[in-house]
Amino acid sequence: MSSTSTRSPAVAAARRGELAAFLRLRRERLTPADVGLPGGPRRRTPGLRREEVAQRAGVGIAWYTWLEQGRAINPSVQVLDAIARALLLDPAEREHLHRLAGIPGAAARIPARQPLPSEAQTILDSLNPLPAGLVSAGYDVLAFNDAYAALDPRMVLLPPADRNVLLRLFTADEECQPLVDWEREVSFMVGQLRAEFGRRLHDPHWRAYIRKLSEASPLFVDMWARHEVTAPVTHRKRFRTVDGREVAITATGFTTTAVPDAKMWIYTPDDGEAVRVLGELLGRYRESGAAGLVAAGATAATDHSKGAANTERRP
């Protein structure tokens, strides 16, 4: 018997477990009012009842209960779509549901990691002064340009094997966090990670990666347990520079055939002040490097704190 076939029962069981947890949590987040049902005074469980979901989807209560219990049943695409509508799933969540149910074609094969082509760095460099980086589905930073390094020099100072966005965000001290809206942005990224993980439930490297994040941060454990799923979209975010200033940018992701398992994220400044700050940081990075930028930023932040304290003490 091949190694693949001996793993298949375990893979199927893991997939059913993920499916059960996902359905339960999506059901519990809904209220009766969300779907036009009366609330009633005696609801002992959060969200909708299983029988309410089953009725809305047009399936048997026992059958839906088995699905939430992770039993070995094979729902059709039509039934899954009915459940998705009953649970008000968005397109990303619906796709995730199909993958977890093992629908053929829903979990497309992800090509093996290939060496980074030289033209990828050339493209990134040509985008200066816009910060740009090539980031894998698991948030490994594979390549970046000078503007990206200037915006987050602490990431550049890490060994290449440790340059992982999520690991850094979940383990960095508060004063070293580059994101202003930390909770919102990290929740968004964990939702994307959950969607990617749904494509790779059988991959031992991905399972080891999730364990590593879980061991590194209780906050990650809490977010991961929500089973929230999001799709990558262009969105606005705010960065905190090494010297304590804030810059607003719009993050836009592009796929590349050269590295199928990654996206090229390009940060476009939202206003003139962001353009000025990013240009200044880029010049300083090229003069003193990442370590010099971090050291100068720490001094500037300390001076700023002292100035603020002196101002507060003035009569």
XYZ file of N, CA and C in Angstrom, residues 13-250:
714
model
N -10.294 12.408 7.861
C -10.775 12.697 9.213
C -10.455 14.139 9.604
N -9.247 14.589 9.264
C -8.877 15.974 9.574
C -9.763 16.959 8.826
N -10.036 16.646 7.569
C -10.878 17.520 6.760
C -12.298 17.586 7.345
N -12.832 16.428 7.761
C -14.171 16.421 8.346
C -14.204 17.201 9.660
N -13.125 17.099 10.446
C -13.055 17.854 11.695
C -13.053 19.353 11.455
N -12.292 19.791 10.441
C -12.278 21.209 10.084
C -13.654 21.658 9.611
N -14.307 20.811 8.800
C -15.634 21.127 8.286
C -16.632 21.265 9.435
N -16.596 20.336 10.387
C -17.521 20.375 11.520
C -17.351 21.660 12.325
N -16.102 22.017 12.629
C -15.844 23.227 13.417
C -16.264 24.471 12.657
N -15.990 24.494 11.362
C -16.335 25.658 10.543
C -17.844 25.865 10.525
N -18.613 24.802 10.277
C -20.068 24.908 10.235
C -20.632 25.359 11.587
N -20.124 24.773 12.656
C -20.640 25.129 13.979
C -20.397 26.602 14.297
N -19.200 27.084 14.017
C -18.875 28.471 14.337
C -19.624 29.446 13.440
N -19.834 29.069 12.175
C -20.618 29.945 11.299
C -22.080 29.974 11.744
N -22.587 28.857 12.242
C -23.972 28.819 12.735
C -24.094 29.666 13.999
N -23.118 29.582 14.895
C -23.200 30.277 16.168
C -23.058 31.791 16.036
N -22.484 32.265 14.930
C -22.323 33.708 14.787
C -23.614 34.391 14.331
N -24.587 33.619 13.821
C -25.844 34.192 13.332
C -26.863 34.291 14.456
N -27.696 35.304 14.374
C -28.836 35.424 15.279
C -30.103 35.125 14.494
N -31.180 34.752 15.168
C -32.436 34.539 14.442
C -32.847 35.749 13.617
N -32.581 36.947 14.153
C -32.949 38.159 13.414
C -32.196 38.274 12.093
N -30.971 37.732 12.034
C -30.181 37.800 10.801
C -30.876 37.100 9.645
N -31.671 36.076 9.957
C -32.308 35.279 8.904
C -33.828 35.386 8.950
N -34.338 36.413 9.663
C -35.769 36.649 9.676
C -36.570 35.725 10.557
N -35.943 35.163 11.615
C -36.645 34.272 12.530
C -36.868 34.970 13.871
N -37.953 34.620 14.565
C -38.156 35.191 15.903
C -37.133 34.638 16.882
N -36.680 35.478 17.791
C -35.644 35.051 18.733
C -36.154 34.088 19.773
N -37.259 34.401 20.396
C -37.782 33.526 21.438
C -37.047 33.737 22.745
N -37.685 33.457 23.889
C -37.079 33.731 25.201
C -36.127 32.656 25.706
N -36.174 31.463 25.152
C -35.394 30.358 25.726
C -34.450 29.749 24.701
N -33.386 30.442 24.421
C -32.365 29.923 23.509
C -31.114 29.663 24.334
N -30.834 28.396 24.579
C -29.728 28.024 25.470
C -28.380 27.983 24.760
N -28.384 28.031 23.425
C -27.127 27.979 22.673
C -26.984 29.247 21.847
N -25.739 29.683 21.602
C -25.545 30.890 20.790
C -25.904 30.644 19.328
N -26.387 31.694 18.674
C -26.657 31.604 17.250
C -27.909 30.815 16.917
N -27.929 30.293 15.695
C -29.061 29.491 15.241
C -28.974 28.074 15.790
N -30.122 27.410 15.856
C -30.143 25.997 16.194
C -29.843 25.176 14.936
N -29.375 23.958 15.146
C -29.089 23.084 14.001
C -30.335 22.847 13.161
N -31.483 22.660 13.826
C -32.697 22.392 13.069
C -33.115 23.590 12.222
N -32.772 24.807 12.681
C -33.101 26.002 11.905
C -32.244 26.080 10.644
N -30.961 25.736 10.778
C -30.087 25.704 9.601
C -30.562 24.627 8.633
N -30.869 23.446 9.165
C -31.329 22.347 8.316
C -32.605 22.721 7.571
N -33.519 23.371 8.261
C -34.769 23.768 7.623
C -34.523 24.800 6.531
N -33.670 25.786 6.809
C -33.372 26.813 5.814
C -32.675 26.217 4.592
N -31.847 25.180 4.819
C -31.106 24.561 3.711
C -31.913 23.477 3.011
N -33.029 23.049 3.619
C -33.843 22.010 3.007
C -33.234 20.628 3.124
N -32.548 20.360 4.243
C -31.947 19.041 4.462
C -32.476 18.482 5.784
N -32.261 17.199 6.009
C -32.717 16.571 7.231
C -31.915 17.037 8.434
N -32.596 17.142 9.581
C -31.921 17.594 10.801
C -30.825 16.614 11.212
N -31.130 15.328 11.168
C -30.134 14.322 11.561
C -28.933 14.380 10.634
N -29.187 14.524 9.334
C -28.091 14.565 8.352
C -27.192 15.764 8.605
N -27.805 16.945 8.843
C -26.996 18.136 9.102
C -26.219 17.974 10.415
N -26.843 17.371 11.418
C -26.159 17.143 12.693
C -24.929 16.256 12.495
N -25.068 15.212 11.698
C -23.925 14.348 11.412
C -22.802 15.129 10.744
N -23.177 16.053 9.855
C -22.169 16.865 9.163
C -21.401 17.708 10.174
N -22.111 18.307 11.134
C -21.447 19.121 12.163
C -20.655 18.255 13.146
N -20.984 16.985 13.218
C -20.253 16.081 14.114
C -19.040 15.455 13.445
N -18.819 15.779 12.175
C -17.647 15.266 11.472
C -17.779 13.829 11.018
N -19.005 13.360 10.834
C -19.185 11.979 10.382
C -18.856 11.856 8.894
N -18.582 10.632 8.477
C -18.143 10.371 7.101
C -19.349 10.314 6.164
N -19.836 11.498 5.759
C -20.901 11.581 4.765
C -20.414 12.473 3.635
N -21.021 12.320 2.472
C -20.544 13.018 1.274
C -21.631 13.932 0.723
N -21.652 15.191 1.149
C -22.655 16.122 0.637
C -22.369 16.516 -0.809
N -23.421 16.766 -1.555
C -23.273 17.206 -2.945
C -23.013 18.708 -2.988
N -22.609 19.192 -4.162
C -22.391 20.625 -4.345
C -23.678 21.385 -4.089
N -24.805 20.843 -4.576
C -26.083 21.523 -4.412
C -26.443 21.662 -2.932
N -26.223 20.605 -2.159
C -26.524 20.661 -0.728
C -25.599 21.643 -0.017
N -24.312 21.631 -0.362
C -23.374 22.565 0.252
C -23.738 24.006 -0.057
N -24.159 24.250 -1.282
C -24.568 25.605 -1.649
C -25.803 26.027 -0.861
N -26.715 25.080 -0.624
C -27.906 25.389 0.167
C -27.515 25.725 1.606
N -26.561 24.973 2.153
C -26.083 25.254 3.506
C -25.368 26.608 3.543
N -24.585 26.898 2.511
C -23.891 28.190 2.439
C -24.894 29.336 2.456
N -25.984 29.191 1.716
C -27.010 30.233 1.714
C -27.692 30.324 3.076
N -27.937 29.180 3.693
C -28.586 29.176 4.997
C -27.739 29.867 6.058
N -26.422 29.738 5.941
C -25.497 30.326 6.908
C -24.987 31.700 6.490
N -25.497 32.205 5.374
C -25.116 33.533 4.865
C -23.605 33.637 4.633
N -23.021 32.585 4.072
C -21.580 32.590 3.815
C -21.260 33.512 2.646
N -20.119 34.202 2.742
C -19.671 35.017 1.612
C -18.917 34.118 0.629
N -18.525 34.641 -0.549
C -17.875 33.784 -1.556
C -16.631 33.067 -1.059
N -15.796 33.751 -0.269
C -14.574 33.105 0.248
C -14.931 31.965 1.188
N -15.945 32.166 2.041
C -16.359 31.117 2.971
C -17.008 29.952 2.234
N -17.768 30.261 1.187
C -18.399 29.197 0.394
C -17.329 28.321 -0.263
N -16.306 28.949 -0.833
C -15.217 28.187 -1.453
C -14.513 27.327 -0.414
N -14.312 27.882 0.767
C -13.663 27.145 1.858
C -14.518 25.946 2.254
N -15.820 26.133 2.315
C -16.739 25.041 2.639
C -16.599 23.905 1.632
N -16.530 24.239 0.351
C -16.382 23.216 -0.697
C -15.070 22.457 -0.530
N -14.003 23.172 -0.205
C -12.708 22.506 -0.039
C -12.743 21.537 1.139
N -13.317 22.000 2.249
C -13.355 21.152 3.433
C -14.227 19.923 3.219
N -15.227 20.036 2.362
C -16.094 18.894 2.078
C -15.484 17.958 1.040
N -14.311 18.314 0.500
C -13.631 17.441 -0.456
C -14.278 17.408 -1.820
N -14.915 18.522 -2.226
C -15.533 18.573 -3.549
C -14.436 18.582 -4.609
N -14.475 17.683 -5.599
C -13.445 17.649 -6.646
C -13.322 19.010 -7.337
N -12.066 19.463 -7.466
C -11.809 20.742 -8.121
C -11.779 21.917 -7.170
N -12.320 21.732 -5.945
C -12.334 22.847 -4.993
C -10.977 23.073 -4.368
N -10.182 22.014 -4.257
C -8.838 22.137 -3.672
C -7.804 21.886 -4.756
N -7.599 22.891 -5.566
C -6.667 22.744 -6.679
C -5.255 22.494 -6.174
N -4.526 21.712 -6.924
C -3.145 21.380 -6.544
C -2.278 22.629 -6.596
N -1.542 22.856 -5.528
C -0.636 23.994 -5.461
C 0.747 23.553 -5.941
N 1.308 24.228 -6.944
C 2.614 23.821 -7.457
C 3.675 23.874 -6.364
N 4.645 22.999 -6.483
C 5.742 22.970 -5.527
C 6.528 24.280 -5.588
N 7.114 24.658 -4.440
C 7.908 25.879 -4.379
C 9.098 25.785 -5.331
N 9.265 26.827 -6.138
C 10.358 26.877 -7.094
C 11.312 27.996 -6.709
N 12.566 27.930 -7.166
C 13.499 29.010 -6.869
C 12.955 30.346 -7.357
N 13.239 31.389 -6.597
C 12.758 32.718 -6.953
C 13.464 33.200 -8.217
N 12.710 33.512 -9.281
C 13.345 33.966 -10.513
C 13.987 35.339 -10.341
N 15.074 35.572 -11.025
C 15.813 36.830 -10.869
C 14.974 38.036 -11.281
N 14.072 37.836 -12.243
C 13.280 38.980 -12.706
C 12.321 39.490 -11.636
N 11.999 38.631 -10.636
C 11.103 39.080 -9.567
C 11.734 40.238 -8.795
N 13.029 40.119 -8.466
C 13.707 41.202 -7.756
C 13.832 42.435 -8.640
N 14.059 42.234 -9.927
C 14.143 43.365 -10.852
C 12.839 44.148 -10.868
N 11.721 43.436 -10.883
C 10.410 44.089 -10.877
C 10.214 44.855 -9.578
N 10.554 44.219 -8.447
C 10.400 44.890 -7.160
C 11.245 46.162 -7.100
N 12.490 46.079 -7.559
C 13.375 47.246 -7.519
C 12.854 48.381 -8.393
N 12.219 48.030 -9.502
C 11.706 49.056 -10.407
C 10.517 49.809 -9.817
N 9.926 49.243 -8.762
C 8.757 49.873 -8.147
C 9.123 50.928 -7.106
N 10.390 51.019 -6.695
C 10.783 52.093 -5.789
C 10.375 53.435 -6.401
N 9.857 54.376 -5.612
C 9.806 54.446 -4.145
C 8.558 53.820 -3.506
N 7.753 53.064 -4.273
C 6.629 52.367 -3.668
C 7.128 51.117 -2.939
N 6.815 50.943 -1.669
C 7.202 49.702 -0.983
C 6.514 48.505 -1.649
N 7.274 47.452 -1.894
C 6.716 46.260 -2.534
C 7.468 45.034 -2.059
N 6.723 43.940 -1.834
C 7.344 42.696 -1.403
C 6.619 41.504 -1.983
N 7.351 40.422 -2.139
C 6.782 39.158 -2.602
C 6.573 38.285 -1.377
N 5.301 37.928 -1.107
C 4.940 37.249 0.129
C 4.218 35.947 -0.200
N 4.624 34.854 0.438
C 4.032 33.549 0.160
C 2.646 33.440 0.790
N 1.940 32.348 0.451
C 0.615 32.107 1.019
C 0.668 31.968 2.531
N 1.810 31.542 3.060
C 1.992 31.421 4.507
C 2.642 32.638 5.137
N 2.724 33.740 4.380
C 3.249 35.025 4.841
C 4.759 35.040 5.058
N 5.490 34.179 4.364
C 6.940 34.320 4.321
C 7.285 35.452 3.363
N 8.170 36.341 3.781
C 8.621 37.431 2.898
C 9.770 36.889 2.065
N 9.508 36.666 0.777
C 10.478 36.028 -0.108
C 11.447 37.027 -0.726
N 10.974 38.229 -0.980
C 11.814 39.262 -1.595
C 11.143 40.613 -1.353
N 11.924 41.697 -1.459
C 11.385 43.036 -1.202
C 12.307 44.063 -1.831
N 11.816 45.279 -1.964
C 12.659 46.355 -2.476
C 13.102 47.270 -1.338
N 13.894 48.278 -1.660
C 14.442 49.163 -0.626
C 13.338 49.915 0.115
N 12.291 50.323 -0.604
C 11.214 51.082 0.033
C 10.481 50.230 1.069
N 10.298 48.943 0.774
C 9.676 48.013 1.723
C 10.567 47.878 2.961
N 11.865 47.746 2.748
C 12.811 47.617 3.860
C 12.827 48.886 4.706
N 12.695 50.033 4.074
C 12.697 51.289 4.812
C 11.442 51.432 5.666
N 10.322 50.897 5.188
C 9.074 50.975 5.935
C 9.077 50.034 7.134
N 9.727 48.870 7.015
C 9.783 47.910 8.116
C 11.187 47.319 8.206
N 12.165 48.113 8.647
C 13.557 47.631 8.681
C 13.790 46.501 9.675
N 12.957 46.386 10.688
C 13.137 45.290 11.650
C 12.912 43.935 10.987
N 12.030 43.874 10.009
C 11.823 42.631 9.269
C 13.084 42.263 8.499
N 13.751 43.246 7.918
C 14.948 43.005 7.116
C 16.095 42.490 7.975
N 16.131 42.907 9.232
C 17.214 42.497 10.118
C 17.086 41.044 10.577
N 15.917 40.434 10.368
C 15.750 39.026 10.711
C 16.469 38.144 9.695
N 16.941 36.959 10.097
C 17.493 36.013 9.118
C 16.426 35.689 8.070
N 16.809 35.460 6.817
C 15.829 35.183 5.765
C 14.814 34.108 6.122
N 15.240 33.059 6.810
C 14.323 31.968 7.151
C 13.279 32.395 8.188
N 13.527 33.494 8.912
C 12.611 33.950 9.958
C 11.741 35.118 9.514
N 11.845 35.508 8.267
C 11.074 36.660 7.789
C 9.639 36.227 7.449
N 8.837 36.105 8.480
C 7.442 35.722 8.318
C 6.580 36.804 8.963
N 5.662 37.361 8.184
C 4.885 38.505 8.652
C 4.060 38.162 9.887
N 3.328 37.052 9.851
C 2.462 36.715 10.977
C 3.263 36.382 12.233
N 4.328 35.619 12.072
C 5.143 35.271 13.241
C 5.693 36.532 13.889
N 6.124 37.475 13.079
C 6.649 38.740 13.620
C 5.551 39.531 14.319
N 4.377 39.624 13.705
C 3.303 40.423 14.283
C 2.798 39.833 15.597
N 2.824 38.513 15.720
C 2.323 37.879 16.932
C 3.359 37.809 18.051
N 4.617 38.045 17.752
C 5.658 37.887 18.770
C 6.422 39.171 19.086
N 6.302 40.197 18.255
C 7.061 41.430 18.477
C 6.516 42.191 19.676
N 7.415 42.899 20.375
C 6.993 43.773 21.467
C 6.108 44.885 20.922
N 5.280 45.448 21.781
C 4.314 46.461 21.335
C 4.989 47.642 20.653
N 6.139 48.073 21.187
C 6.809 49.235 20.602
C 7.442 48.936 19.242
N 7.533 47.657 18.886
C 8.122 47.273 17.596
C 7.072 46.871 16.568
N 5.794 47.002 16.910
C 4.742 46.613 15.982
C 4.614 47.652 14.870
N 4.648 47.213 13.596
C 4.573 48.179 12.495
C 3.153 48.573 12.102
N 2.127 47.852 12.576
C 0.751 48.130 12.170
C 0.026 48.937 13.242
N -0.670 49.975 12.815
C -1.426 50.800 13.755
C -2.702 50.074 14.178
N -3.465 49.592 13.205
C -4.713 48.872 13.505
C -4.412 47.375 13.597
N -3.688 46.993 14.636
C -3.156 45.633 14.738
C -4.243 44.579 14.703
N -5.245 44.711 15.550
C -6.290 43.692 15.665
C -7.004 43.473 14.336
N -7.392 44.548 13.689
C -8.126 44.437 12.419
C -7.262 43.790 11.345
N -6.037 44.245 11.203
C -5.178 43.735 10.134
C -4.778 42.277 10.365
N -4.434 41.935 11.598
C -3.998 40.573 11.872
C -5.166 39.594 11.750
N -6.347 39.997 12.177
C -7.528 39.142 12.008
C -7.782 38.878 10.531
N -7.608 39.897 9.711
C -7.776 39.771 8.265
C -6.771 38.772 7.690
N -5.531 38.860 8.137
C -4.499 37.954 7.628
C -4.707 36.518 8.096
N -5.137 36.341 9.343
C -5.406 34.991 9.837
C -6.565 34.376 9.065
N -7.549 35.190 8.689
C -8.643 34.690 7.867
C -8.171 34.208 6.510
N -7.223 34.920 5.909
C -6.640 34.470 4.643
C -5.825 33.190 4.849
N -5.105 33.132 5.968
C -4.308 31.938 6.264
C -5.212 30.720 6.420
N -6.364 30.891 7.065
C -7.297 29.780 7.236
C -7.789 29.282 5.876
N -8.057 30.207 4.946
C -8.492 29.809 3.608
C -7.389 29.037 2.886
N -6.153 29.496 3.011
C -5.038 28.801 2.372
C -4.812 27.431 3.016
N -4.968 27.356 4.326
C -4.788 26.091 5.020
C -5.815 25.059 4.560
N -7.003 25.523 4.214
C -8.029 24.621 3.714
C -7.620 23.912 2.438
N -6.698 24.496 1.685
C -6.186 23.870 0.461
C -5.066 22.880 0.744
N -4.566 22.885 1.988
C -3.340 22.132 2.284
C -3.461 21.325 3.579
N -4.637 20.841 3.884
C -4.823 20.105 5.125
C -3.909 18.891 5.226
N -3.521 18.353 4.074
C -2.692 17.140 4.053
C -1.208 17.456 4.154
N -0.833 18.744 4.111
C 0.569 19.134 4.017
C 1.196 19.196 5.414
N 2.152 18.324 5.730
C 2.756 18.327 7.074
C 3.524 19.610 7.378
N 4.062 20.267 6.343
C 4.790 21.512 6.572
C 3.837 22.618 7.030
N 2.659 22.657 6.432
C 1.678 23.655 6.851
C 1.167 23.362 8.253
N 0.949 22.099 8.566
C 0.502 21.765 9.917
C 1.569 22.142 10.952
N 2.824 21.928 10.600
C 3.910 22.320 11.499
C 3.960 23.839 11.661
N 3.671 24.545 10.596
C 3.668 26.013 10.635
C 2.556 26.522 11.557
N 1.366 25.936 11.458
C 0.265 26.345 12.330
C 0.603 26.032 13.788
N 1.245 24.894 14.037
C 1.666 24.564 15.402
C 2.684 25.591 15.919
N 3.581 26.000 15.063
C 4.603 26.973 15.460
C 3.959 28.293 15.865
N 3.006 28.763 15.067
C 2.301 29.994 15.406
C 1.508 29.825 16.699
N 0.882 28.674 16.864
C 0.078 28.415 18.058
C 0.945 28.400 19.318
N 2.128 27.797 19.216
C 3.037 27.748 20.363
C 3.632 29.114 20.675
N 3.712 29.958 19.641
C 4.334 31.272 19.821
C 3.371 32.294 20.419
N 2.061 32.117 20.218
C 1.135 33.171 20.612
C -0.246 32.641 20.989
N -0.684 32.873 22.225
C -2.066 32.550 22.599
C -3.083 33.355 21.794
N -2.707 34.568 21.392
C -3.613 35.386 20.585
C -3.888 34.726 19.240
N -2.858 34.117 18.646
C -3.079 33.398 17.404
C -4.025 32.228 17.630
N -3.845 31.504 18.714
C -4.718 30.365 19.022
C -6.173 30.815 19.069
N -6.427 31.953 19.717
C -7.797 32.464 19.824
C -8.359 32.819 18.450
N -7.584 33.515 17.632
C -8.062 33.910 16.306
C -8.258 32.699 15.402
N -7.335 31.746 15.486
C -7.410 30.550 14.640
C -8.645 29.733 14.986
N -9.010 29.717 16.242
C -10.153 28.918 16.688
C -11.484 29.469 16.183
N -11.496 30.704 15.686
C -12.743 31.282 15.180
C -13.142 30.723 13.815
N -12.199 30.132 13.108
C -12.443 29.579 11.770
C -12.996 30.638 10.817
N -12.556 31.872 10.971
C -12.981 32.922 10.052
C -12.168 32.822 8.767
N -12.812 33.096 7.647
C -12.180 32.985 6.334
C -12.343 34.307 5.598
N -11.262 34.831 5.047
C -11.317 36.059 4.268
C -10.561 35.862 2.959
N -10.905 36.689 1.985
C -10.222 36.673 0.696
C -9.298 37.878 0.606
N -8.145 37.746 -0.057
C -7.246 38.898 -0.187
C -7.875 39.984 -1.048
N -7.930 41.192 -0.536
C -8.521 42.311 -1.265
C -7.636 43.536 -1.098
N -7.753 44.458 -2.043
C -7.082 45.743 -1.915
C -7.699 46.486 -0.729
N -6.862 46.976 0.165
C -7.412 47.650 1.329
C -6.428 48.682 1.871
N -6.959 49.595 2.651
C -6.165 50.674 3.231
C -5.649 50.226 4.598
N -4.413 50.561 4.896
C -3.841 50.225 6.201
C -2.869 51.314 6.620
N -2.584 51.362 7.896
C -1.681 52.378 8.430
C -0.471 51.710 9.078
N 0.701 52.181 8.695
C 1.956 51.692 9.263
C 2.512 52.702 10.256
N 3.183 52.185 11.277
C 3.930 53.010 12.218
C 5.411 52.867 11.880
N 6.065 53.955 11.552
C 7.474 53.909 11.155
C 8.357 53.708 12.383
N 9.641 53.453 12.163
C 10.550 53.191 13.288
C 10.722 54.415 14.179
N 10.438 55.617 13.670
C 10.554 56.815 14.502
C 9.200 57.286 15.027
N 8.178 56.437 14.926
C 6.902 56.730 15.564
C 5.880 57.473 14.747
N 6.192 57.777 13.499
C 5.207 58.446 12.655
C 4.254 57.426 12.037
N 3.104 57.900 11.558
C 2.135 57.030 10.908
C 1.996 57.412 9.441
N 1.919 56.376 8.587
C 1.700 56.608 7.164
C 0.532 55.738 6.711
N -0.333 56.323 5.896
C -1.495 55.598 5.372
C -1.188 55.159 3.947
N -1.398 53.868 3.677
C -1.132 53.328 2.346
C -2.303 52.446 1.907
N -2.363 52.182 0.614
C -3.305 51.207 0.078
C -2.509 50.003 -0.394
